Short mmCIF file of C-alpha atoms in Angstrom, two decimals:
data_model
loop_
_atom_site.label_atom_id
_atom_site.label_comp_id
_atom_site.label_asym_id
_atom_site.label_seq_id
_atom_site.Cartn_x
_atom_site.Cartn_y
_atom_site.Cartn_z
CA UNK A 1 50.85 -34.07 130.55
CA UNK A 2 47.81 -31.85 131.00
CA UNK A 3 49.34 -30.31 134.13
CA UNK A 4 52.26 -28.89 132.09
CA UNK A 5 49.85 -27.47 129.55
CA UNK A 6 47.76 -25.86 132.31
CA UNK A 7 50.83 -24.30 133.94
CA UNK A 8 52.01 -23.02 130.55
CA UNK A 9 48.58 -21.49 129.90
CA UNK A 10 48.59 -19.73 133.27
CA UNK A 11 52.17 -18.48 132.86
CA UNK A 12 51.55 -17.11 129.37
CA UNK A 13 48.24 -15.51 130.43
CA UNK A 14 49.99 -13.80 133.35
CA UNK A 15 52.77 -12.67 131.02
CA UNK A 16 50.17 -11.12 128.71
CA UNK A 17 48.67 -9.20 131.64
CA UNK A 18 52.09 -8.02 132.86
CA UNK A 19 53.05 -6.88 129.36
CA UNK A 20 49.79 -4.98 128.95
CA UNK A 21 50.62 -3.09 132.15
CA UNK A 22 54.22 -2.45 131.16
CA UNK A 23 53.24 -1.45 127.63
CA UNK A 24 50.67 1.00 128.99
CA UNK A 25 53.21 2.72 131.24
CA UNK A 26 55.98 2.78 128.63
CA UNK A 27 53.69 4.01 125.84
CA UNK A 28 52.29 6.71 128.14
CA UNK A 29 55.85 7.77 128.97
CA UNK A 30 56.77 7.82 125.29
CA UNK A 31 53.79 10.06 124.48
CA UNK A 32 54.90 12.44 127.24
CA UNK A 33 58.70 12.48 126.81
CA UNK A 34 59.22 11.33 123.17
CA UNK A 35 62.52 9.63 124.04
CA UNK A 36 64.04 6.74 122.08
CA UNK A 37 64.43 4.77 125.31
CA UNK A 38 60.69 4.74 126.05
CA UNK A 39 59.94 4.01 122.38
CA UNK A 40 62.29 1.02 122.54
CA UNK A 41 60.65 -0.24 125.71
CA UNK A 42 57.21 0.15 124.11
CA UNK A 43 58.23 -1.82 121.03
CA UNK A 44 59.85 -4.46 123.26
CA UNK A 45 56.59 -4.83 125.22
CA UNK A 46 54.55 -5.03 122.01
CA UNK A 47 56.72 -7.76 120.49
CA UNK A 48 56.85 -9.81 123.69
CA UNK A 49 53.09 -9.35 124.07
CA UNK A 50 52.65 -10.80 120.58
CA UNK A 51 54.84 -13.79 121.42
CA UNK A 52 52.91 -14.57 124.58
CA UNK A 53 49.51 -14.00 122.94
CA UNK A 54 50.41 -16.48 120.18
CA UNK A 55 51.62 -19.01 122.76
CA UNK A 56 48.41 -18.60 124.76
CA UNK A 57 46.35 -19.08 121.60
CA UNK A 58 48.28 -22.19 120.60
CA UNK A 59 48.07 -23.72 124.09
CA UNK A 60 44.40 -22.88 124.60
CA UNK A 61 42.35 -22.50 121.43
CA UNK A 62 44.15 -23.92 118.39
CA UNK A 63 42.33 -27.18 117.65
CA UNK A 64 45.34 -29.03 116.22
CA UNK A 65 48.28 -27.68 118.17
CA UNK A 66 46.67 -27.67 121.62
CA UNK A 67 45.89 -31.40 121.26
CA UNK A 68 49.40 -32.04 119.98
CA UNK A 69 50.96 -30.17 122.90
CA UNK A 70 48.72 -32.05 125.37
CA UNK A 71 49.46 -35.52 124.02
CA UNK A 72 52.60 -35.74 121.88
CA UNK A 73 55.20 -33.39 123.34
CA UNK A 74 57.69 -35.29 125.53
CA UNK A 75 58.05 -34.23 129.19
CA UNK A 76 61.63 -33.03 128.66
CA UNK A 77 60.44 -30.53 126.06
CA UNK A 78 57.65 -29.40 128.39
CA UNK A 79 60.12 -28.83 131.21
CA UNK A 80 62.24 -26.61 128.97
CA UNK A 81 59.30 -24.63 127.56
CA UNK A 82 57.75 -24.25 131.00
CA UNK A 83 61.03 -23.03 132.47
CA UNK A 84 61.17 -20.32 129.79
CA UNK A 85 57.60 -19.18 130.45
CA UNK A 86 58.05 -19.13 134.24
CA UNK A 87 61.42 -17.34 134.06
CA UNK A 88 59.85 -14.80 131.74
CA UNK A 89 57.03 -14.33 134.24
CA UNK A 90 59.46 -13.57 137.08
CA UNK A 91 61.52 -11.24 134.86
CA UNK A 92 58.42 -9.31 133.79
CA UNK A 93 57.14 -9.17 137.38
CA UNK A 94 60.40 -7.64 138.54
CA UNK A 95 60.37 -5.20 135.62
CA UNK A 96 56.80 -4.18 136.41
CA UNK A 97 57.69 -3.67 140.07
CA UNK A 98 60.72 -1.53 139.12
CA UNK A 99 58.67 0.46 136.60
CA UNK A 100 55.78 1.29 138.94
CA UNK A 101 57.88 1.79 142.09
#
């Protein structure tokens, strides 16, 4: 079960890094252009960054929940949660590529 937890930690940590990059670009663009579109993208990045930061905290440093996730969560639930984190990673990677291209 520890393998799933490790993969989830890596995926959420990478998502945090991708969202920091996207948020930087979108916030910089908002400061320059002042458009609602770039403001919306900045808020989107901030909210998704919060979600991934909380997930990383729960998986890595929360004393109660990290043990619970490592020992009591059934594999089927891990597969579903891991699929969401990995799909989010690929979506954010593509978005970062399209933003910086």
